[in-house]
Amino acid sequence: MTARQPQAEYREGRGFIAEVIRTSRRKSADIRVEDGAVSVVVPTNTTTERIDQLLAAKRRWIKEKIALHREQAPPSTRRFVSGEAFSYLGRNYRLKVETGNFTPVRLLNGRLLVTVPSGSQQHMVRNALVRWYKRQAEHKLIEKVTRFAPQVGVEPTGVGIKTFRSRWGSCTAKGKLEFNWRIMMAPNRMVDYVVIHELCHLIRHDHSPEFWREIGRVMPEYQESREWLRANAATMNF
C-alpha cells in the first residue's frame, strides 16, 4: 500500500469551499456534503466552468446540508480564529487565519496556516481543518498499517478514513480497516495502538481474551494507550 496524495483542487461557492476530486472512474458528477465539508467528484476532463455551474445549480441544497450539520454537531467552544491551539499527533499547533483566495491548511513554521475569503464564517475554517486532518490521517495511517500488518500477521484489503462519533476504527467483513480521522489529535503511540487493535480484528472479530492476547503480543503496554484514549476522547473533537 502506498500513500500517493494528488494535488488538491478547490472552487469557491459563495459561502462554502468545494474540494474537486477528479477520477476516471466516473462519467457524471456527484456533489457530497460530509461532516459539513463539500466535495464534487467529476470525470477527469471536466472543465472548471462546468464545475462552477454544477455548484451554482446545487447551491441551495449544499447550504441546507451545511446548516443541518451545524445544527446537529455537538456544542463546541472552538472559535476557529488565529491563536487557537489544535493538537496533531499529541503536539499543539497554533492556528493562523489569513484573508485572501482560499488556500488549504498547511503546517508551516509550527503553525496551522489557512487562507479564506474575506467575511468567511467559522465553519469554512473548520472544514479546512477537517480536510487537513483527513489527509494527514490517510497518509500516516496507511504508513502505520503497512508497518504493523506483518507484525500482526495479517493483510488488510484496504484502509479508509471516516468520521465516527464514538469509536476510533472498525474492521469490515471484507478485511478493510476504517479509521476515525480524529485519532490524529492523539499522541503517536495512541495511534499505533488503534492501528494494531484494528489489525488484530482481522484475526479475532471480537473482544475476547484471545483478541487482547493478540494485541499484547505486538504491543505489551497497550493497556496504557487504551486508558489514555478513554480518558481523553472528549478532548479530541471540534
Coordinates of N, CA and C in Angstrom, one line a residue:
M1 N 0.8 -1.2 0.0 CA 0.0 0.0 0.0 C 0.9 1.2 0.0
T2 N 0.6 2.2 -0.9 CA 1.3 3.4 -0.9 C 0.4 4.5 -0.6
A3 N 0.9 5.7 -0.3 CA 0.1 6.9 0.1 C 0.3 8.0 -0.8
R4 N -0.1 7.9 -2.1 CA 0.0 9.0 -3.0 C -1.1 10.0 -2.8
Q5 N -0.7 11.2 -2.7 CA -1.7 12.3 -2.5 C -1.7 13.2 -3.7
P6 N -2.8 13.2 -4.5 CA -2.9 14.0 -5.6 C -3.0 15.5 -5.2
Q7 N -2.6 16.4 -6.1 CA -2.7 17.8 -5.8 C -4.2 18.2 -5.6
A8 N -4.4 18.9 -4.5 CA -5.8 19.3 -4.1 C -6.2 20.4 -5.0
E9 N -7.5 20.4 -5.3 CA -8.1 21.5 -6.2 C -9.4 21.9 -5.5
Y10 N -9.7 23.2 -5.4 CA -10.8 23.7 -4.7 C -11.5 24.8 -5.6
R11 N -12.8 25.0 -5.4 CA -13.6 26.0 -6.0 C -14.4 26.8 -4.9
E12 N -14.4 28.1 -5.0 CA -15.3 28.9 -4.1 C -16.7 28.9 -4.6
G13 N -17.6 28.7 -3.6 CA -19.0 28.6 -4.0 C -19.9 29.6 -3.3
R14 N -19.4 30.8 -3.0 CA -20.2 31.8 -2.3 C -20.7 31.3 -0.9
G15 N -19.9 31.2 0.0 CA -20.3 30.8 1.4 C -19.7 29.4 1.7
F16 N -19.1 28.7 0.8 CA -18.5 27.4 1.1 C -17.4 27.2 0.1
I17 N -16.5 26.3 0.4 CA -15.4 25.9 -0.4 C -15.6 24.4 -0.8
A18 N -15.6 24.1 -2.1 CA -15.8 22.7 -2.5 C -14.5 22.1 -3.0
E19 N -14.1 21.0 -2.5 CA -13.0 20.3 -3.0 C -13.3 19.5 -4.2
V20 N -12.5 19.6 -5.3 CA -12.8 18.9 -6.5 C -11.9 17.6 -6.6
I21 N -12.6 16.5 -6.8 CA -12.0 15.2 -6.9 C -12.2 14.7 -8.3
R22 N -11.2 14.6 -9.1 CA -11.3 14.2 -10.5 C -10.9 12.7 -10.5
T23 N -11.7 11.9 -11.2 CA -11.5 10.5 -11.3 C -11.9 10.0 -12.7
S24 N -11.2 9.0 -13.2 CA -11.5 8.4 -14.5 C -12.6 7.3 -14.3
R25 N -13.0 7.1 -13.1 CA -14.0 6.0 -12.8 C -15.4 6.5 -12.8
R26 N -15.6 7.8 -13.1 CA -16.9 8.4 -13.1 C -17.2 9.0 -14.5
K27 N -18.5 8.9 -14.9 CA -18.9 9.5 -16.2 C -19.8 10.7 -15.9
S28 N -20.2 10.9 -14.6 CA -21.1 12.0 -14.3 C -20.6 12.6 -12.9
A29 N -21.1 13.8 -12.6 CA -20.7 14.5 -11.4 C -21.5 14.0 -10.2
D30 N -20.9 14.1 -9.0 CA -21.6 13.8 -7.8 C -21.1 14.8 -6.7
I31 N -22.1 15.5 -6.1 CA -21.7 16.5 -5.1 C -22.1 15.9 -3.7
R32 N -21.1 16.0 -2.8 CA -21.3 15.4 -1.5 C -21.0 16.5 -0.4
V33 N -21.8 16.4 0.7 CA -21.5 17.2 1.9 C -21.4 16.2 3.1
E34 N -20.1 16.0 3.5 CA -19.8 15.1 4.6 C -19.1 15.8 5.7
D35 N -19.6 15.7 6.9 CA -19.1 16.4 8.1 C -19.0 17.9 7.8
G36 N -20.0 18.4 7.1 CA -20.0 19.8 6.8 C -19.1 20.3 5.7
A37 N -18.3 19.4 5.1 CA -17.4 19.8 4.1 C -17.9 19.4 2.7
V38 N -17.8 20.2 1.7 CA -18.3 20.0 0.4 C -17.3 19.4 -0.6
S39 N -17.6 18.4 -1.3 CA -16.7 17.9 -2.3 C -17.6 17.6 -3.6
V40 N -16.9 17.7 -4.7 CA -17.6 17.4 -6.0 C -16.7 16.5 -6.8
V41 N -17.2 15.3 -7.0 CA -16.5 14.2 -7.7 C -16.9 14.3 -9.2
V42 N -15.9 14.5 -10.1 CA -16.2 14.7 -11.5 C -15.3 13.8 -12.4
P43 N -15.7 13.6 -13.6 CA -14.8 12.9 -14.6 C -13.5 13.8 -14.8
T44 N -12.4 13.1 -15.1 CA -11.1 13.8 -15.1 C -11.1 15.0 -15.9
N45 N -11.7 15.0 -17.1 CA -11.6 16.2 -18.0 C -12.7 17.2 -17.9
T46 N -13.4 17.2 -16.8 CA -14.4 18.2 -16.6 C -13.8 19.6 -16.4
T47 N -14.4 20.6 -17.1 CA -13.8 22.0 -17.0 C -14.2 22.7 -15.7
T48 N -13.4 23.6 -15.3 CA -13.7 24.4 -14.1 C -15.0 25.2 -14.3
E49 N -15.3 25.6 -15.5 CA -16.6 26.3 -15.7 C -17.8 25.4 -15.5
R50 N -17.6 24.2 -15.9 CA -18.7 23.2 -15.7 C -18.9 22.9 -14.2
I51 N -17.8 22.8 -13.5 CA -17.8 22.5 -12.1 C -18.5 23.7 -11.4
D52 N -18.2 24.9 -11.7 CA -18.8 26.1 -11.1 C -20.3 26.1 -11.4
Q53 N -20.7 25.7 -12.6 CA -22.1 25.7 -12.9 C -22.9 24.6 -12.1
L54 N -22.2 23.5 -11.9 CA -22.8 22.4 -11.0 C -23.0 22.9 -9.6
L55 N -22.0 23.6 -9.1 CA -22.1 24.1 -7.7 C -23.1 25.2 -7.6
A56 N -23.2 26.0 -8.6 CA -24.2 27.1 -8.5 C -25.6 26.5 -8.6
A57 N -25.9 25.5 -9.4 CA -27.2 24.9 -9.5 C -27.6 24.2 -8.2
K58 N -26.6 23.7 -7.5 CA -27.0 22.9 -6.2 C -26.7 23.8 -5.0
R59 N -26.4 25.1 -5.1 CA -26.0 25.9 -4.0 C -27.0 25.9 -2.9
R60 N -28.3 26.0 -3.1 CA -29.3 26.0 -2.1 C -29.2 24.7 -1.3
W61 N -29.2 23.5 -2.0 CA -29.1 22.2 -1.4 C -27.9 22.1 -0.5
I62 N -26.7 22.6 -1.1 CA -25.5 22.5 -0.3 C -25.5 23.3 1.0
K63 N -26.0 24.5 0.9 CA -26.1 25.4 2.1 C -27.1 24.8 3.1
E64 N -28.1 24.1 2.7 CA -29.0 23.5 3.6 C -28.3 22.3 4.3
K65 N -27.5 21.5 3.6 CA -26.8 20.4 4.2 C -25.8 20.9 5.2
I66 N -25.1 22.0 4.9 CA -24.1 22.6 5.8 C -24.8 23.1 7.0
A67 N -25.9 23.7 6.9 CA -26.7 24.3 8.0 C -27.2 23.1 8.9
L68 N -27.6 22.0 8.3 CA -28.1 20.9 9.1 C -27.0 20.2 9.9
H69 N -25.8 20.1 9.3 CA -24.7 19.6 10.0 C -24.3 20.5 11.2
R70 N -24.3 21.8 11.0 CA -24.0 22.7 12.1 C -25.0 22.6 13.3
E71 N -26.3 22.4 12.9 CA -27.3 22.2 13.9 C -27.1 20.9 14.7
Q72 N -26.7 19.8 14.0 CA -26.6 18.5 14.7 C -25.3 18.3 15.4
A73 N -24.3 19.1 15.1 CA -23.0 18.9 15.6 C -23.0 19.2 17.1
P74 N -22.2 18.4 17.9 CA -22.2 18.7 19.4 C -21.7 20.1 19.6
P75 N -22.1 20.7 20.7 CA -21.6 22.1 21.1 C -20.1 22.1 21.2
S76 N -19.6 23.2 20.7 CA -18.1 23.3 20.7 C -17.7 24.7 21.2
T77 N -16.6 24.8 22.0 CA -16.2 26.1 22.5 C -15.2 26.7 21.5
R78 N -14.9 26.0 20.4 CA -13.9 26.4 19.4 C -14.5 27.6 18.6
R79 N -13.6 28.6 18.4 CA -13.9 29.8 17.6 C -13.3 29.8 16.2
F80 N -12.3 28.9 16.0 CA -11.6 28.8 14.7 C -11.0 30.1 14.3
V81 N -10.3 30.8 15.2 CA -9.6 32.0 14.9 C -8.1 31.9 15.2
S82 N -7.4 32.9 14.7 CA -5.9 32.9 14.9 C -5.6 32.8 16.4
G83 N -4.6 32.0 16.7 CA -4.2 31.8 18.1 C -4.7 30.6 18.8
E84 N -5.8 30.0 18.3 CA -6.3 28.8 18.9 C -5.3 27.6 18.7
A85 N -5.2 26.7 19.6 CA -4.3 25.6 19.5 C -5.1 24.3 19.1
F86 N -4.5 23.6 18.2 CA -5.1 22.3 17.7 C -4.0 21.2 17.8
S87 N -4.4 20.1 18.3 CA -3.4 19.0 18.6 C -3.3 18.1 17.3
Y88 N -2.0 17.8 17.0 CA -1.7 16.9 15.9 C -0.6 15.9 16.4
L89 N -1.0 14.7 16.5 CA -0.1 13.6 17.0 C 0.4 14.0 18.4
G90 N -0.5 14.6 19.2 CA -0.2 14.9 20.6 C 0.5 16.2 20.8
R91 N 0.8 16.9 19.8 CA 1.5 18.2 19.9 C 0.6 19.3 19.5
N92 N 0.6 20.5 20.3 CA -0.3 21.6 19.9 C 0.4 22.5 18.9
Y93 N -0.5 22.9 18.0 CA 0.0 23.9 17.0 C -1.1 25.0 16.9
R94 N -0.6 26.3 16.9 CA -1.4 27.4 16.8 C -2.0 27.6 15.4
L95 N -3.3 28.0 15.4 CA -3.9 28.3 14.1 C -3.6 29.7 13.7
K96 N -3.4 30.0 12.4 CA -3.2 31.3 11.9 C -4.1 31.4 10.7
V97 N -5.1 32.3 10.7 CA -6.1 32.5 9.7 C -5.8 33.8 8.9
E98 N -5.5 33.7 7.6 CA -5.3 34.8 6.8 C -6.4 35.0 5.8
T99 N -6.5 36.3 5.3 CA -7.6 36.6 4.3 C -7.1 36.7 2.9
G100 N -7.8 36.1 2.0 CA -7.4 36.1 0.6 C -8.1 34.9 -0.1
N101 N -7.6 34.6 -1.3 CA -8.2 33.4 -2.1 C -7.9 32.2 -1.3
F102 N -8.9 31.3 -1.3 CA -8.8 30.1 -0.4 C -7.5 29.3 -0.7
T103 N -6.8 29.0 0.4 CA -5.6 28.1 0.4 C -5.8 27.1 1.5
P104 N -5.7 25.8 1.2 CA -6.0 24.8 2.3 C -4.9 24.9 3.4
V105 N -5.2 24.2 4.5 CA -4.4 24.3 5.7 C -3.0 23.7 5.4
R106 N -2.0 24.4 5.9 CA -0.6 23.9 5.8 C 0.0 24.0 7.1
L107 N 0.9 23.0 7.5 CA 1.7 23.1 8.7 C 3.0 23.8 8.3
L108 N 3.1 25.0 8.8 CA 4.3 25.9 8.3 C 4.8 26.6 9.5
N109 N 6.1 26.4 9.7 CA 6.8 27.1 10.8 C 6.1 26.9 12.2
G110 N 5.6 25.7 12.4 CA 5.0 25.4 13.7 C 3.6 25.9 13.8
R111 N 3.0 26.4 12.7 CA 1.6 26.9 12.8 C 0.8 26.2 11.7
L112 N -0.5 26.1 12.0 CA -1.5 25.6 11.0 C -2.1 26.9 10.3
L113 N -1.6 27.1 9.1 CA -1.9 28.3 8.3 C -3.0 28.0 7.3
V114 N -4.1 28.8 7.3 CA -5.1 28.7 6.3 C -5.5 30.1 5.8
T115 N -5.8 30.2 4.5 CA -6.3 31.4 3.9 C -7.7 31.3 3.4
V116 N -8.6 32.1 3.8 CA -10.0 32.1 3.4 C -10.5 33.4 3.0
P117 N -11.5 33.5 2.1 CA -12.0 34.8 1.6 C -12.5 35.7 2.8
S118 N -12.4 37.0 2.5 CA -12.9 38.0 3.5 C -14.4 37.7 3.8
G119 N -14.7 37.8 5.1 CA -16.0 37.6 5.6 C -16.4 36.2 5.7
S120 N -15.5 35.3 5.6 CA -15.8 33.9 5.8 C -16.2 33.5 7.2
Q121 N -17.1 32.5 7.3 CA -17.6 32.1 8.6 C -16.7 31.1 9.2
Q122 N -16.9 30.8 10.5 CA -16.1 29.8 11.2 C -16.2 28.5 10.6
H123 N -17.3 28.1 10.0 CA -17.4 26.7 9.5 C -16.5 26.5 8.3
M124 N -16.1 27.6 7.6 CA -15.2 27.4 6.5 C -13.8 27.1 7.0
V125 N -13.4 27.7 8.1 CA -12.1 27.4 8.6 C -12.1 26.0 9.2
R126 N -13.2 25.7 9.9 CA -13.3 24.3 10.5 C -13.2 23.3 9.4
N127 N -14.0 23.4 8.3 CA -13.9 22.4 7.3 C -12.6 22.3 6.6
A128 N -11.8 23.4 6.5 CA -10.5 23.4 6.0 C -9.6 22.5 7.0
L129 N -9.8 22.7 8.2 CA -9.0 21.9 9.2 C -9.4 20.4 9.1
V130 N -10.7 20.1 9.0 CA -11.1 18.7 8.9 C -10.5 18.1 7.7
R131 N -10.5 18.8 6.6 CA -9.9 18.2 5.4 C -8.4 17.9 5.6
W132 N -7.7 18.9 6.3 CA -6.3 18.7 6.5 C -6.0 17.5 7.4
Y133 N -6.8 17.3 8.5 CA -6.6 16.2 9.4 C -6.9 14.9 8.6
K134 N -7.9 14.9 7.7 CA -8.2 13.7 7.0 C -7.1 13.3 6.1
R135 N -6.5 14.3 5.4 CA -5.4 14.0 4.5 C -4.2 13.5 5.3
Q136 N -3.9 14.0 6.5 CA -2.8 13.5 7.3 C -3.1 12.1 7.8
A137 N -4.4 11.9 8.1 CA -4.8 10.5 8.6 C -4.6 9.5 7.5
E138 N -5.0 9.9 6.3 CA -4.8 8.9 5.2 C -3.4 8.5 5.0
H139 N -2.5 9.5 5.0 CA -1.1 9.3 4.8 C -0.4 8.5 5.9
K140 N -0.6 9.0 7.2 CA 0.0 8.4 8.3 C -0.5 7.0 8.6
L141 N -1.8 6.8 8.5 CA -2.4 5.5 8.9 C -2.1 4.4 7.9
I142 N -2.0 4.8 6.6 CA -1.5 3.8 5.7 C -0.1 3.4 6.0
E143 N 0.7 4.3 6.3 CA 2.1 4.0 6.7 C 2.1 3.1 7.9
K144 N 1.3 3.4 8.9 CA 1.3 2.5 10.1 C 0.8 1.1 9.9
V145 N -0.3 1.1 9.1 CA -0.9 -0.2 8.7 C 0.2 -1.1 8.0
T146 N 0.9 -0.5 7.0 CA 1.9 -1.2 6.3 C 3.0 -1.7 7.2
R147 N 3.3 -0.9 8.2 CA 4.4 -1.2 9.2 C 4.0 -2.4 10.1
F148 N 2.8 -2.3 10.7 CA 2.4 -3.2 11.7 C 1.7 -4.5 11.2
A149 N 1.2 -4.5 10.0 CA 0.5 -5.6 9.5 C 1.3 -6.9 9.5
P150 N 2.6 -6.8 9.0 CA 3.4 -8.0 9.1 C 3.7 -8.5 10.5
Q151 N 3.8 -7.6 11.5 CA 4.0 -8.0 12.9 C 2.8 -8.7 13.4
V152 N 1.6 -8.3 13.0 CA 0.4 -8.9 13.5 C 0.2 -10.2 12.7
G153 N 0.6 -10.2 11.4 CA 0.5 -11.4 10.6 C -0.8 -11.4 9.8
V154 N -1.2 -10.3 9.3 CA -2.4 -10.2 8.5 C -2.2 -9.3 7.3
E155 N -3.1 -9.3 6.3 CA -3.1 -8.5 5.1 C -4.4 -7.8 4.9
P156 N -4.6 -6.6 5.4 CA -5.9 -5.9 5.2 C -6.1 -5.6 3.7
T157 N -7.4 -5.6 3.3 CA -7.7 -5.3 1.9 C -7.6 -3.8 1.5
G158 N -7.6 -3.0 2.5 CA -7.6 -1.5 2.2 C -7.7 -0.7 3.5
V159 N -7.5 0.6 3.4 CA -7.5 1.5 4.5 C -8.4 2.7 4.1
G160 N -9.4 3.0 5.0 CA -10.2 4.2 4.7 C -10.3 5.1 5.9
I161 N -10.6 6.4 5.7 CA -10.8 7.4 6.7 C -12.2 7.8 6.8
K162 N -12.8 7.8 8.0 CA -14.2 8.1 8.1 C -14.4 9.1 9.4
T163 N -15.6 9.5 9.5 CA -16.0 10.3 10.7 C -16.9 9.3 11.6
F164 N -16.4 8.9 12.7 CA -17.1 8.1 13.6 C -17.4 9.0 14.9
R165 N -18.6 8.8 15.4 CA -19.0 9.6 16.6 C -18.4 9.0 17.9
S166 N -18.3 7.7 18.0 CA -17.9 7.1 19.3 C -16.9 6.0 19.2
R167 N -16.2 5.9 18.1 CA -15.1 4.8 18.1 C -14.0 5.3 17.2
W168 N -12.8 4.7 17.4 CA -11.6 5.1 16.7 C -11.4 4.4 15.4
G169 N -12.0 3.2 15.2 CA -11.8 2.5 14.0 C -12.8 1.3 13.9
S170 N -12.7 0.7 12.7 CA -13.5 -0.5 12.5 C -12.9 -1.4 11.5
C171 N -13.3 -2.7 11.5 CA -12.8 -3.6 10.5 C -14.0 -4.3 9.8
T172 N -14.0 -4.1 8.5 CA -15.2 -4.6 7.8 C -15.1 -6.1 7.6
A173 N -16.2 -6.7 7.2 CA -16.2 -8.2 6.9 C -15.3 -8.5 5.7
K174 N -15.0 -7.6 4.9 CA -14.1 -7.8 3.7 C -12.7 -7.5 4.0
G175 N -12.4 -7.2 5.3 CA -11.0 -7.0 5.6 C -10.4 -5.6 5.4
K176 N -11.3 -4.6 5.2 CA -10.9 -3.2 5.1 C -10.9 -2.6 6.5
L177 N -9.8 -1.8 6.8 CA -9.8 -1.1 8.0 C -10.2 0.3 7.8
E178 N -11.0 0.9 8.7 CA -11.5 2.2 8.6 C -11.2 2.9 9.9
F179 N -10.7 4.1 9.8 CA -10.2 4.9 11.0 C -10.9 6.2 11.1
N180 N -11.1 6.7 12.3 CA -11.6 8.0 12.6 C -10.5 9.0 12.5
W181 N -10.7 10.0 11.6 CA -9.6 11.0 11.4 C -9.2 11.7 12.7
R182 N -10.1 11.8 13.7 CA -9.8 12.5 14.9 C -8.7 11.8 15.7
I183 N -8.4 10.6 15.4 CA -7.3 9.9 16.2 C -6.0 10.7 15.9
M184 N -5.9 11.5 14.9 CA -4.6 12.2 14.6 C -4.4 13.3 15.6
M185 N -5.3 13.6 16.5 CA -5.1 14.5 17.6 C -4.4 13.9 18.8
A186 N -4.3 12.5 18.8 CA -3.7 11.8 19.9 C -2.2 11.7 19.7
P187 N -1.5 11.4 20.8 CA -0.1 11.2 20.7 C 0.2 10.0 19.8
N188 N 1.4 9.9 19.2 CA 1.7 8.9 18.2 C 1.5 7.5 18.7
R189 N 1.9 7.2 19.9 CA 1.8 5.8 20.4 C 0.3 5.4 20.5
M190 N -0.6 6.4 20.8 CA -2.0 6.0 20.8 C -2.5 5.6 19.4
V191 N -2.0 6.3 18.4 CA -2.4 6.0 17.1 C -1.9 4.6 16.7
D192 N -0.7 4.3 17.1 CA -0.2 2.9 16.9 C -1.1 1.9 17.5
Y193 N -1.6 2.1 18.7 CA -2.5 1.2 19.4 C -3.7 1.0 18.6
V194 N -4.3 2.1 18.1 CA -5.6 1.9 17.4 C -5.4 1.1 16.1
V195 N -4.2 1.3 15.4 CA -3.9 0.6 14.2 C -3.7 -0.9 14.5
I196 N -3.0 -1.2 15.6 CA -2.8 -2.6 16.0 C -4.1 -3.3 16.4
H197 N -4.9 -2.5 17.1 CA -6.2 -3.0 17.6 C -7.0 -3.5 16.4
E198 N -7.1 -2.6 15.3 CA -8.0 -3.0 14.2 C -7.3 -4.1 13.4
L199 N -6.0 -4.1 13.3 CA -5.3 -5.2 12.6 C -5.6 -6.5 13.3
C200 N -5.6 -6.5 14.6 CA -5.9 -7.8 15.3 C -7.3 -8.3 15.1
H201 N -8.2 -7.3 14.8 CA -9.6 -7.8 14.5 C -9.7 -8.6 13.2
L202 N -8.6 -8.6 12.4 CA -8.6 -9.5 11.2 C -8.4 -10.9 11.6
I203 N -7.9 -11.1 12.9 CA -7.7 -12.4 13.4 C -8.8 -12.8 14.3
R204 N -9.3 -11.9 15.2 CA -10.4 -12.1 16.1 C -11.4 -11.0 15.9
H205 N -12.6 -11.3 15.5 CA -13.6 -10.3 15.3 C -14.4 -10.0 16.6
D206 N -13.8 -10.2 17.7 CA -14.5 -9.9 19.0 C -13.5 -9.3 19.9
H207 N -13.9 -9.1 21.2 CA -13.0 -8.6 22.2 C -12.8 -9.7 23.3
S208 N -12.6 -10.9 22.9 CA -12.3 -12.0 23.8 C -10.9 -11.9 24.4
P209 N -10.6 -12.7 25.4 CA -9.3 -12.7 25.9 C -8.2 -13.0 24.8
E210 N -8.6 -13.9 23.9 CA -7.7 -14.2 22.8 C -7.3 -13.0 22.0
F211 N -8.3 -12.1 21.8 CA -8.1 -10.9 21.0 C -7.1 -10.0 21.7
W212 N -7.3 -9.8 23.0 CA -6.4 -8.9 23.7 C -5.0 -9.5 23.8
R213 N -4.9 -10.9 23.8 CA -3.6 -11.5 23.8 C -2.9 -11.2 22.5
E214 N -3.6 -11.2 21.4 CA -3.0 -10.8 20.1 C -2.4 -9.4 20.1
I215 N -3.2 -8.5 20.7 CA -2.7 -7.1 20.8 C -1.4 -7.1 21.7
G216 N -1.5 -7.8 22.8 CA -0.4 -7.8 23.8 C 0.9 -8.4 23.2
R217 N 0.7 -9.3 22.2 CA 1.9 -9.9 21.6 C 2.7 -8.9 20.8
V218 N 2.0 -7.9 20.2 CA 2.6 -6.9 19.4 C 3.0 -5.6 20.2
M219 N 2.1 -5.3 21.1 CA 2.2 -4.1 21.9 C 1.9 -4.4 23.4
P220 N 2.9 -4.9 24.1 CA 2.7 -5.4 25.5 C 2.1 -4.3 26.4
E221 N 2.4 -3.0 26.2 CA 1.9 -2.0 27.1 C 0.6 -1.3 26.6
Y222 N -0.2 -2.1 25.8 CA -1.3 -1.5 25.1 C -2.3 -0.9 26.1
Q223 N -2.4 -1.5 27.3 CA -3.4 -1.0 28.3 C -3.2 0.5 28.6
E224 N -2.0 1.0 28.6 CA -1.8 2.4 28.9 C -2.4 3.3 27.8
S225 N -2.3 2.9 26.5 CA -2.9 3.6 25.4 C -4.4 3.5 25.5
R226 N -4.9 2.4 25.8 CA -6.3 2.2 25.9 C -6.9 3.1 26.9
E227 N -6.3 3.2 28.1 CA -6.8 4.0 29.2 C -6.7 5.5 28.8
W228 N -5.6 5.8 28.1 CA -5.4 7.3 27.8 C -6.5 7.7 26.8
L229 N -6.8 6.9 25.9 CA -7.9 7.2 24.9 C -9.2 7.3 25.6
R230 N -9.5 6.5 26.5 CA -10.8 6.6 27.3 C -10.8 7.9 28.1
A231 N -9.7 8.3 28.7 CA -9.7 9.5 29.5 C -9.7 10.8 28.7
N232 N -9.3 10.7 27.4 CA -9.1 12.0 26.7 C -9.9 12.1 25.4
A233 N -10.8 11.1 25.2 CA -11.6 11.1 23.9 C -12.3 12.4 23.7
A234 N -12.9 12.9 24.8 CA -13.7 14.1 24.7 C -13.0 15.3 24.2
T235 N -11.7 15.3 24.5 CA -10.8 16.5 24.1 C -10.4 16.5 22.6
M236 N -10.6 15.4 22.0 CA -10.2 15.2 20.6 C -11.4 15.4 19.7
N237 N -11.9 16.6 19.7 CA -13.1 16.9 18.9 C -13.2 18.4 18.7
F238 N -13.8 18.8 17.6 CA -14.2 20.1 17.3 C -15.3 20.1 16.3

